[in-house]
Short mmCIF file of C-alpha atoms in Angstrom, two decimals:
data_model
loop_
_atom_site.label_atom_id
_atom_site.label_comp_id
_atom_site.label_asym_id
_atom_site.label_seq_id
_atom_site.Cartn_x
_atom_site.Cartn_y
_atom_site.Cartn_z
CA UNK A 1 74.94 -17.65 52.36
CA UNK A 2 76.97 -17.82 55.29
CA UNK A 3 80.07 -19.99 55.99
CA UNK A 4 78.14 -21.32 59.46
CA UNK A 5 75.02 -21.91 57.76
CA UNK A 6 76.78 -23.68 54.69
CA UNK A 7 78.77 -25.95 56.58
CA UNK A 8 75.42 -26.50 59.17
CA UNK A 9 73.09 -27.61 55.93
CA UNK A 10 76.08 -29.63 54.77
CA UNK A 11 76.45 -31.63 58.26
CA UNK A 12 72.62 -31.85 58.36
CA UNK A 13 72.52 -33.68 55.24
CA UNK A 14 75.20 -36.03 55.67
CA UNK A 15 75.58 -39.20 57.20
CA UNK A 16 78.24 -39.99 59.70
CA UNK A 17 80.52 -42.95 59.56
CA UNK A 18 79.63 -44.59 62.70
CA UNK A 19 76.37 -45.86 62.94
CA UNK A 20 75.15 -45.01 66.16
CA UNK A 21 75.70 -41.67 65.30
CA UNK A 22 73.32 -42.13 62.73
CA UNK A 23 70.73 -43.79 64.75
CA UNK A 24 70.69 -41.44 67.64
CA UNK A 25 70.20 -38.12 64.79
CA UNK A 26 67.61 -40.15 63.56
CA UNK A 27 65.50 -40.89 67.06
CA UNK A 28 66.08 -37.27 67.58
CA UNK A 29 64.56 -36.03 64.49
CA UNK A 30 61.98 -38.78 65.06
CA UNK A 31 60.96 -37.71 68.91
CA UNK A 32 60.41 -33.61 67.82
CA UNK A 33 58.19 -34.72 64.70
CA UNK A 34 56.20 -37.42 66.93
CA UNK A 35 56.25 -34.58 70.11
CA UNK A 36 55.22 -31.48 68.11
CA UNK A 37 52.47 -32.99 66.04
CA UNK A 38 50.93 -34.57 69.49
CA UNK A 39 51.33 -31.29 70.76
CA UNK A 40 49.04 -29.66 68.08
CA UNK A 41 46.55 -32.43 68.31
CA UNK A 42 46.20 -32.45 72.12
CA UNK A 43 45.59 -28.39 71.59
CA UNK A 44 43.30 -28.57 68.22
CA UNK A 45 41.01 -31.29 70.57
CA UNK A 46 40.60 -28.57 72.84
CA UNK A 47 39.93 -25.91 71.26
CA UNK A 48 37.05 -28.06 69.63
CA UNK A 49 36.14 -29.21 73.00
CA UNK A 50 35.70 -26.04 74.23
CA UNK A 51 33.71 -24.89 71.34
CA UNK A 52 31.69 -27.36 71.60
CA UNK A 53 31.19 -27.19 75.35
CA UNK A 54 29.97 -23.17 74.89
CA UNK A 55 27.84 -24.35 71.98
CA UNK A 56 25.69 -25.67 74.44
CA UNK A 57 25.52 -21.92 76.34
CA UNK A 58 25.19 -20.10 73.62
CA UNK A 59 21.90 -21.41 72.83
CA UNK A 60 20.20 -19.89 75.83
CA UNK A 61 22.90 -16.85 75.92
CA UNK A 62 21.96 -14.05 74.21
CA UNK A 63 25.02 -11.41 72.54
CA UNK A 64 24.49 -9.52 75.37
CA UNK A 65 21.81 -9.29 78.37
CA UNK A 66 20.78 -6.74 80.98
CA UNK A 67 20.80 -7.90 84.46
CA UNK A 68 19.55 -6.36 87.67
CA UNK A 69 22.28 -4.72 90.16
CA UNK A 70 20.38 -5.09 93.35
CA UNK A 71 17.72 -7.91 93.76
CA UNK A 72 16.07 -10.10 91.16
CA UNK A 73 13.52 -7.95 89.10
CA UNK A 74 14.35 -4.08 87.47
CA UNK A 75 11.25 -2.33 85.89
CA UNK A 76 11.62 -1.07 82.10
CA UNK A 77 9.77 1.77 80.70
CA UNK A 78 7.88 1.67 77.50
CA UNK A 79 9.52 5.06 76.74
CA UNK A 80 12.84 2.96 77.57
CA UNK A 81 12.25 0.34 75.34
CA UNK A 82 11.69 2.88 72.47
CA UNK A 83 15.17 3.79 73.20
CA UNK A 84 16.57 0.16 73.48
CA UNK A 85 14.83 -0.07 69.70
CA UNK A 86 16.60 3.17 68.56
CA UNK A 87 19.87 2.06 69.34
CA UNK A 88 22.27 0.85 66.18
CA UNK A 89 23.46 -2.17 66.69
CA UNK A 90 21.02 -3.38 68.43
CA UNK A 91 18.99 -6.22 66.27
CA UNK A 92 16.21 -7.56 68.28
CA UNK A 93 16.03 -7.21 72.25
CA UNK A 94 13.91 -9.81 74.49
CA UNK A 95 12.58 -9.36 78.03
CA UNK A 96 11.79 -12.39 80.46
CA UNK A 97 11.27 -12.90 83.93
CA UNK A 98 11.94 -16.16 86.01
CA UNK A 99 11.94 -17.57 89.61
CA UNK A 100 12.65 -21.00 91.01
CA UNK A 101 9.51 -22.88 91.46
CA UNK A 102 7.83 -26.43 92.82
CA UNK A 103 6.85 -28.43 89.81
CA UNK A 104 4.37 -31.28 90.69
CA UNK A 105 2.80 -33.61 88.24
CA UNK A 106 0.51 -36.66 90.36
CA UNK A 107 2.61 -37.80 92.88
CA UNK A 108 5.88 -36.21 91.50
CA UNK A 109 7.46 -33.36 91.86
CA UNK A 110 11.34 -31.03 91.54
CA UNK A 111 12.81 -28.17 91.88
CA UNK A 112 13.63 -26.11 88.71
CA UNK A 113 13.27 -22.48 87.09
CA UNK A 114 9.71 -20.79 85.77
CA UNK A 115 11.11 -18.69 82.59
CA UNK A 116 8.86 -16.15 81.48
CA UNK A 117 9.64 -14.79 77.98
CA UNK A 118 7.95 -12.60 75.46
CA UNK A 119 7.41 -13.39 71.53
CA UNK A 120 10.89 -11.85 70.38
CA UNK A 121 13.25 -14.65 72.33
CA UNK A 122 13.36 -17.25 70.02
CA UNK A 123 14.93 -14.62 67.32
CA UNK A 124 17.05 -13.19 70.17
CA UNK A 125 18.42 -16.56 70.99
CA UNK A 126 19.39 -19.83 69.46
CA UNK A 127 16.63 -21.69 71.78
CA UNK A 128 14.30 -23.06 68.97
CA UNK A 129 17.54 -25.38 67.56
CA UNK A 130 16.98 -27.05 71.67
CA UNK A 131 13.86 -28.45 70.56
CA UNK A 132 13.67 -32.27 70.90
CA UNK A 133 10.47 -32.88 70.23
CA UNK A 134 6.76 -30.99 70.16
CA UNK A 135 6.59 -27.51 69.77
CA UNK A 136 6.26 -24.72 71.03
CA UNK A 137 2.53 -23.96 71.56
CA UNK A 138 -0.19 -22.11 69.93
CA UNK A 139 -2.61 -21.12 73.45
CA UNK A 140 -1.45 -19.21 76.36
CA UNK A 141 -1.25 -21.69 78.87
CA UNK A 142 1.35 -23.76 76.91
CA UNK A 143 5.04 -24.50 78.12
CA UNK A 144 8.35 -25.67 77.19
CA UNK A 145 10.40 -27.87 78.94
CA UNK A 146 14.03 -30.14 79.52
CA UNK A 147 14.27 -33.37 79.05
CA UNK A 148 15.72 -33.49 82.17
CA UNK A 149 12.28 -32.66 83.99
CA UNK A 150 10.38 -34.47 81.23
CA UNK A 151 12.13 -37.79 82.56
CA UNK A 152 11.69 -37.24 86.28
CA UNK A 153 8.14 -36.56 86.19
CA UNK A 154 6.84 -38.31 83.26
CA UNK A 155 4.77 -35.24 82.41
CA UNK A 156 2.60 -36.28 79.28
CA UNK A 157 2.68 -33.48 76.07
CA UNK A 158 -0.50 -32.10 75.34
CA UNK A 159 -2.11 -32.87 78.80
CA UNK A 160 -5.40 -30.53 78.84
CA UNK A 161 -7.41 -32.46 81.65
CA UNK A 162 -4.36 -33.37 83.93
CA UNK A 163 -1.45 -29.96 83.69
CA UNK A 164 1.38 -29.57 85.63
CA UNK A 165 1.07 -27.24 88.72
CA UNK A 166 3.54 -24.43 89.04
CA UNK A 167 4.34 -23.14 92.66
CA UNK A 168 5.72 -19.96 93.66
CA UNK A 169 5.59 -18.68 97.44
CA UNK A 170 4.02 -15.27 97.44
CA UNK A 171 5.52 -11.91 98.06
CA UNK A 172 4.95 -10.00 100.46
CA UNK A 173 5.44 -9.43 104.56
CA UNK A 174 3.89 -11.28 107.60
CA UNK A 175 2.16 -14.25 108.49
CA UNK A 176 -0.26 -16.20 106.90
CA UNK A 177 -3.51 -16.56 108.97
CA UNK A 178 -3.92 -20.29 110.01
CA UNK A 179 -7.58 -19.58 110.30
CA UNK A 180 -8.16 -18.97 107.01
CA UNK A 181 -7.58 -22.07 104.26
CA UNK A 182 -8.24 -20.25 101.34
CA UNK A 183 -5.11 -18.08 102.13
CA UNK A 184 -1.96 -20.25 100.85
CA UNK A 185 1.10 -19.03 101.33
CA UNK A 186 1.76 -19.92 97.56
CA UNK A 187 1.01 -18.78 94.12
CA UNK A 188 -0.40 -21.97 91.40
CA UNK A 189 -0.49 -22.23 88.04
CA UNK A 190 -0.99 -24.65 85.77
CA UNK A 191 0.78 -25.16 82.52
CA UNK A 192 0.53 -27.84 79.54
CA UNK A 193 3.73 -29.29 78.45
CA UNK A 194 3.57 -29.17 74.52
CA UNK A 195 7.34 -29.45 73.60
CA UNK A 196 10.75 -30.73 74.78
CA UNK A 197 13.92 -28.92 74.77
CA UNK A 198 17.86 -31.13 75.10
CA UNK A 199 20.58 -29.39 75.65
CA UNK A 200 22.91 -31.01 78.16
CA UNK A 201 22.49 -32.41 81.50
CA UNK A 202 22.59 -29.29 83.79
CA UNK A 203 20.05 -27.18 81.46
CA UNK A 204 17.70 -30.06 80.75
CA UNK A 205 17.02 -29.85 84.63
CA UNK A 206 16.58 -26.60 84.79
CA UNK A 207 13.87 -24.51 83.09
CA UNK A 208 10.25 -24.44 82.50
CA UNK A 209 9.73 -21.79 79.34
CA UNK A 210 6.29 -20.34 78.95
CA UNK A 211 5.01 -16.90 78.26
CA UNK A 212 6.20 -13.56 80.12
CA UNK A 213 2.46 -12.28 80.87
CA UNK A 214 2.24 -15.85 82.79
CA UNK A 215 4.93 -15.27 84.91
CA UNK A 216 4.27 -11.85 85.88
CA UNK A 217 0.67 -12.49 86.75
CA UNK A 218 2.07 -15.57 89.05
CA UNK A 219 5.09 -13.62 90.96
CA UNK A 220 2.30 -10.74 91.12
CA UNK A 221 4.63 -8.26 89.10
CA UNK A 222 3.33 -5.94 87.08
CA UNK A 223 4.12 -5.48 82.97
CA UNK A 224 7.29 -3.54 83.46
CA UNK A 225 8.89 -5.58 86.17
CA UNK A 226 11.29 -8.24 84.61
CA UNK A 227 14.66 -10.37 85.27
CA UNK A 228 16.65 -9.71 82.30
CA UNK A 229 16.74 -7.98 78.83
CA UNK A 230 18.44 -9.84 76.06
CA UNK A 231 19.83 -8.16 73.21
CA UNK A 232 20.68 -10.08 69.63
CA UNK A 233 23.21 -7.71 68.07
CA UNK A 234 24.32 -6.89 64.49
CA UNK A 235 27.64 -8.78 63.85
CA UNK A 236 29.42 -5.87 62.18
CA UNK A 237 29.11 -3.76 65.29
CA UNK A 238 30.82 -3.19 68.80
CA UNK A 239 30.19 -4.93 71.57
CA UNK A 240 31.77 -2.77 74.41
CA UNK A 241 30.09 0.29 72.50
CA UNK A 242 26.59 -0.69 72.67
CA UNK A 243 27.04 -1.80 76.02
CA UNK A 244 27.56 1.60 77.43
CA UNK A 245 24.54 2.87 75.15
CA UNK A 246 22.04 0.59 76.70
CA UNK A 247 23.40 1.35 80.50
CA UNK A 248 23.06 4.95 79.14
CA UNK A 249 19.71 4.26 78.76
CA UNK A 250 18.92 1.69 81.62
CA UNK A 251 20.80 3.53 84.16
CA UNK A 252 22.39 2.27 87.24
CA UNK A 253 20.02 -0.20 87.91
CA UNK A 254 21.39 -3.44 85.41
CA UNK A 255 24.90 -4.29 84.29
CA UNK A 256 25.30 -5.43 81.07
CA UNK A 257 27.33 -9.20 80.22
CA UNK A 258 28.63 -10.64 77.15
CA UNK A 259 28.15 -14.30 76.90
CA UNK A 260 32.11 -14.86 78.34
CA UNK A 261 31.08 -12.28 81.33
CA UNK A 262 27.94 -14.63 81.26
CA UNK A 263 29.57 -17.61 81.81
CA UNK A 264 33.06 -16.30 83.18
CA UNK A 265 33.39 -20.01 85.28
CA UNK A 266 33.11 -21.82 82.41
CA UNK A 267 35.55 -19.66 80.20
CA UNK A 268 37.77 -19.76 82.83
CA UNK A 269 37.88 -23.47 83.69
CA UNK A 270 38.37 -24.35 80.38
CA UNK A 271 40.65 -21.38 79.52
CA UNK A 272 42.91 -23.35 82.65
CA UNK A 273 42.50 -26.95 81.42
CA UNK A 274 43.60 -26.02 77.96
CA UNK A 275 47.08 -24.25 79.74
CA UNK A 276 47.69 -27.44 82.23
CA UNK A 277 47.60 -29.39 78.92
CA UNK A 278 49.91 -26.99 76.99
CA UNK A 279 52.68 -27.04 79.96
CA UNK A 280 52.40 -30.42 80.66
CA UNK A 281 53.04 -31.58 76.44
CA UNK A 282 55.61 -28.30 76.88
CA UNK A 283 57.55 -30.35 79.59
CA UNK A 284 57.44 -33.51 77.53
CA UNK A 285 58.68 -31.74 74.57
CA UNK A 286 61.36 -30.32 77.10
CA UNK A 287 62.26 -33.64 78.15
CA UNK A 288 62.74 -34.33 74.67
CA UNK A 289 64.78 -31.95 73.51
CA UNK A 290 67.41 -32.74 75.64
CA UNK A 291 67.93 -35.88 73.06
CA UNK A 292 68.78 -32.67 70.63
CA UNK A 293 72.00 -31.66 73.09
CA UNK A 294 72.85 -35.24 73.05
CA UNK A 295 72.68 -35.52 69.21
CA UNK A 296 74.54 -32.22 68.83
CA UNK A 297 77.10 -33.06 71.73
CA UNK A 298 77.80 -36.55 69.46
CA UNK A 299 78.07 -34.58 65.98
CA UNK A 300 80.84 -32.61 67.69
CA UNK A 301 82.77 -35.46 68.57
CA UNK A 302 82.10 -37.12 65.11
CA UNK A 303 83.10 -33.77 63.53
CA UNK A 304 86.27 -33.04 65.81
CA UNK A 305 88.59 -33.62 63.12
CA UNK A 306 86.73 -31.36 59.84
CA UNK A 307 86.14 -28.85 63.11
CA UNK A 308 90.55 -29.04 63.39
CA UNK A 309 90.62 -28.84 59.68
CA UNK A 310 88.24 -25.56 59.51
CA UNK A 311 89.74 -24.28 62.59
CA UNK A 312 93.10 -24.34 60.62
CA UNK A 313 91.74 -22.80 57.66
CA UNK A 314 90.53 -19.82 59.15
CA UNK A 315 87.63 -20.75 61.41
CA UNK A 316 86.74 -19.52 64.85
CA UNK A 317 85.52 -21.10 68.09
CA UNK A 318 82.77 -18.45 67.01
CA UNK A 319 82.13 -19.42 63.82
CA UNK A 320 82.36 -23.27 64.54
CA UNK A 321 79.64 -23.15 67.15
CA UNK A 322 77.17 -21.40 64.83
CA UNK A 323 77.80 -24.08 62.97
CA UNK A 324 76.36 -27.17 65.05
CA UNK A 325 73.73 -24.03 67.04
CA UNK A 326 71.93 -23.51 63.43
CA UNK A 327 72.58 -27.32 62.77
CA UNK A 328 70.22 -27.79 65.84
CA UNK A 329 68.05 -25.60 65.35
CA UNK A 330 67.36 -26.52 61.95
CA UNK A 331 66.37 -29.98 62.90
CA UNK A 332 64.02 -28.85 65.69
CA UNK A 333 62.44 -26.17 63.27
CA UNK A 334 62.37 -28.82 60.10
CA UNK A 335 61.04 -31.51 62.69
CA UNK A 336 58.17 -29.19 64.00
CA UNK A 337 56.99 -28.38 60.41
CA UNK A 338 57.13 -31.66 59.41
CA UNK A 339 54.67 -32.74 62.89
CA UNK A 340 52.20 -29.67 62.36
CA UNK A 341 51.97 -30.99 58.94
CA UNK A 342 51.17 -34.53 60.06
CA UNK A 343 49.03 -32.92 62.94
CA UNK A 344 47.33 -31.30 60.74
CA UNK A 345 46.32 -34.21 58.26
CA UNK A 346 45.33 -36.04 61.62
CA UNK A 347 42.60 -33.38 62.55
CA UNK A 348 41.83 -32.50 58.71
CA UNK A 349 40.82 -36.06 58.27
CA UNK A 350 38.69 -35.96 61.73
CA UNK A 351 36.87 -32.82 60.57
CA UNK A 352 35.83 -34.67 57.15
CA UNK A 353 35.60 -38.39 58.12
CA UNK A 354 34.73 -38.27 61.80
CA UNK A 355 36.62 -41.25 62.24
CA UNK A 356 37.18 -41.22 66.38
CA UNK A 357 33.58 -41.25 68.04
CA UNK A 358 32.17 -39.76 71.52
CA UNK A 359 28.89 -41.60 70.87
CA UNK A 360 27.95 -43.69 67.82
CA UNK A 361 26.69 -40.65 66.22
CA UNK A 362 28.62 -38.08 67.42
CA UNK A 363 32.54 -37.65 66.00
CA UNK A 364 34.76 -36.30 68.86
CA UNK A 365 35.13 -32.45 68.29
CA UNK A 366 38.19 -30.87 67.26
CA UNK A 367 39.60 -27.29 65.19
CA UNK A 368 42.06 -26.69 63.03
CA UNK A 369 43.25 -23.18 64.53
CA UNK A 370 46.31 -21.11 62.97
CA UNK A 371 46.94 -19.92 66.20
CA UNK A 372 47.57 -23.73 67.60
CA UNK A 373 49.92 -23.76 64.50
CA UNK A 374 51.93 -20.40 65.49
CA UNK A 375 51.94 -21.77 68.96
CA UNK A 376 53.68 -25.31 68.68
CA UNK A 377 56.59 -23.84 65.91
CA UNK A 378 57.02 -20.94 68.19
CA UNK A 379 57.86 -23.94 71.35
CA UNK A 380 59.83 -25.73 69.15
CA UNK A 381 61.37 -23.18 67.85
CA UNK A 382 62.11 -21.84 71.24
CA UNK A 383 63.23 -24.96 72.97
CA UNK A 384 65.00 -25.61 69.95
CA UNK A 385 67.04 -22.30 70.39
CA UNK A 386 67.76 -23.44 74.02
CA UNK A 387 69.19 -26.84 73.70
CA UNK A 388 71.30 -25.59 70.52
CA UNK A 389 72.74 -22.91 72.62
CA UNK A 390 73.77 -25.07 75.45
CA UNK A 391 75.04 -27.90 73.27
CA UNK A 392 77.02 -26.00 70.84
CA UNK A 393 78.82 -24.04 73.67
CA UNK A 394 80.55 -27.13 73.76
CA UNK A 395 83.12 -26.37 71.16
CA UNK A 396 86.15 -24.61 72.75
CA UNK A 397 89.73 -24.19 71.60
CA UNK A 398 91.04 -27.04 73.93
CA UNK A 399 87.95 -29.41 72.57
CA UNK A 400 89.51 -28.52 68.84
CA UNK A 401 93.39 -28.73 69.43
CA UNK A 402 93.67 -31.99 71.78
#
């Protein structure tokens, strides 16, 4: 052990005669614990916020999808999709098609999205878990829709005599002849609500899920043409690997997303809120620290006559201000253990008991995250080193003699 560090744990553990002295090391100690342990809650909130925020994504998101370069709609090959299915990795693959349609129902009506999809989606993507109530049809004409459309139009499940109408404009060039009133300048079909999904607020507005055959037959496309392929993958595989073997196979006519490249806005807004909230707790905790320059600033004074006595002995300006720079920084280090620890029982007890609520049934979300933990010691740690350094620079020859 050395002489710095022996005399350091030896000041750290005793008390000094004047009182205030005692007081202030104590508020010190006091302020890291409180600031490092809000600093790992405020962070362990967030990460469960954002979690739980993508949850909500994922469920429509596939691993990965295959989207069109140019325009809306690619065509796939059935000697393609033989290809798709020889590819390892690859666990189930899912094609749909969708356009934004006119949804009327008697005298209502909205805007929203017509989601074609074939029999493999559900087991591509986590969409049957959406379902609030119904189901999700046994005839052809059947759809699935949010609650958010549900609500606005008041569309009755199971509604044989009375459907919803679907309208697309059609495709194609020219005019429409004003003679003729048989040609509408819009595609119609009718669909019978037999299941509700819930998501959140945006999604519940936004799609109307029924079969891919449907859809085709109503944009006029033919059995190849399609909006997207999505791919369920096998966990123990890579991502950017398989990526490159599907646009092997699809060519330069999709690009291929993960679910962050899906929702890259997302990811990134909450990739910046979680930073703002870092550096603003980080300026806080550097606010705070300067308490530790003061504390370390008054132990030197206290100290100024042992700090003669050692200085006579033997001990150099050196040597004397390792001793009150590892006194500092073992207080910040011991007092940002101590808060991750009490951090830590704060969000363990959340996790089990649920004890702060969003909703009456729903416990705010938060995650205990080891890289949260190597985060706040390493600021402490850090800002620890800092105000040490500056505060034990203090001691000079003059401060020791006079």
């Amino acid at each position: 052990m050395s002489f710095s560090f022996y005399i350091a744990k030896r000041y750290l553990r005793s008390k000094s005669h004047q009182n205030a002295v005692n007081i202030i090391n104590f508020i010190t100690f006091l302020v890291i614990v409180i600031g490092s342990a809000a600093l790992f809650v405020v962070l362990s909130a967030f990460a469960g916020l954002k979690t739980f925020s993508l949850s909500f994504t994922n469920t429509f998101d596939p691993d990965l999808k295959a989207l069109p370069v140019t325009g809306k709609h690619f065509s796939i090959s059935p000697a393609e999709e033989q290809k798709i299915k020889e590819i390892e990795g690859v666990a189930q693959f899912s094609k749909e098609l969708e356009e934004r349609a006119y949804l009327n129902f008697r005298e209502k009506s909205t805007i929203a999205y017509i989601k074609g999809v074939d029999g493999n989606y559900r087991s591509v993507t986590g969409v049957d878990s959406t379902l609030y109530f119904g189901n999700w049809g046994v005839i052809e004409q059947n759809a699935v829709i949010g609650i958010g459309i549900y609500n606005l139009l008041g569309i009755p499940l199971d509604n044989y005599q009375n459907p919803m109408s679907v309208l697309v404009p059609k495709p194609g060039k020219g005019a429409f002849s004003q003679q003729n009133p048989n040609n509408r300048p819009y595609n119609q079909l009718p669909l019978v609500i037999s299941g509700v999904y819930a998501v959140e607020e945006n999604l519940d507005k936004k799609y109307v899920i029924t079969t891919l055959n449907l859809v085709q037959k109503l944009l006029e496309k033919d059995s190849t043409q399609v909006s997207g392929i999505n791919f369920k993958l096998k966990s123990d595989n890579d991502y950017k690997e398989i990526q490159n073997r599907i646009l092997q196979v699809l060519g330069d006519k999709v690009y291929v997303l993960d679910r962050q490249q899906l929702n890259g806005t997302l990811y990134r807004m909450l990739n910046t809120e979680n930073l703002a909230t870092y550096l603003i707790f980080t300026l806080v905790l550097i606010i705070a620290l300067f308490n530790v320059v003061g504390a370390i600033i008054m132990m030197i004074l206290d100290k100024q006559q042992n700090s003669r006595t050692l200085f006579s002995l033997g001990a150099t300006i050196k040597e004397l201000r390792q001793v009150y720079f590892i006194q500092g920084l073992l207080v910040t280090s011991i007092g940002g253990i101590i808060g991750v620890l009490i951090g830590s029982l704060l969000i363990g007890s959340q996790i089990l008991f649920g004890w702060l609520k969003i909703t009456p049934s729903l416990a705010y979300p938060v995650e205990f995250n080891f890289a949260n933990v190597l985060v706040v010691l390493l600021t402490i740690v850090v800002l620890g080193f800092i105000s040490s350094k500056i505060a034990s620079n203090r001691i000079s020859k003059k401060l020791i003699t006079a």
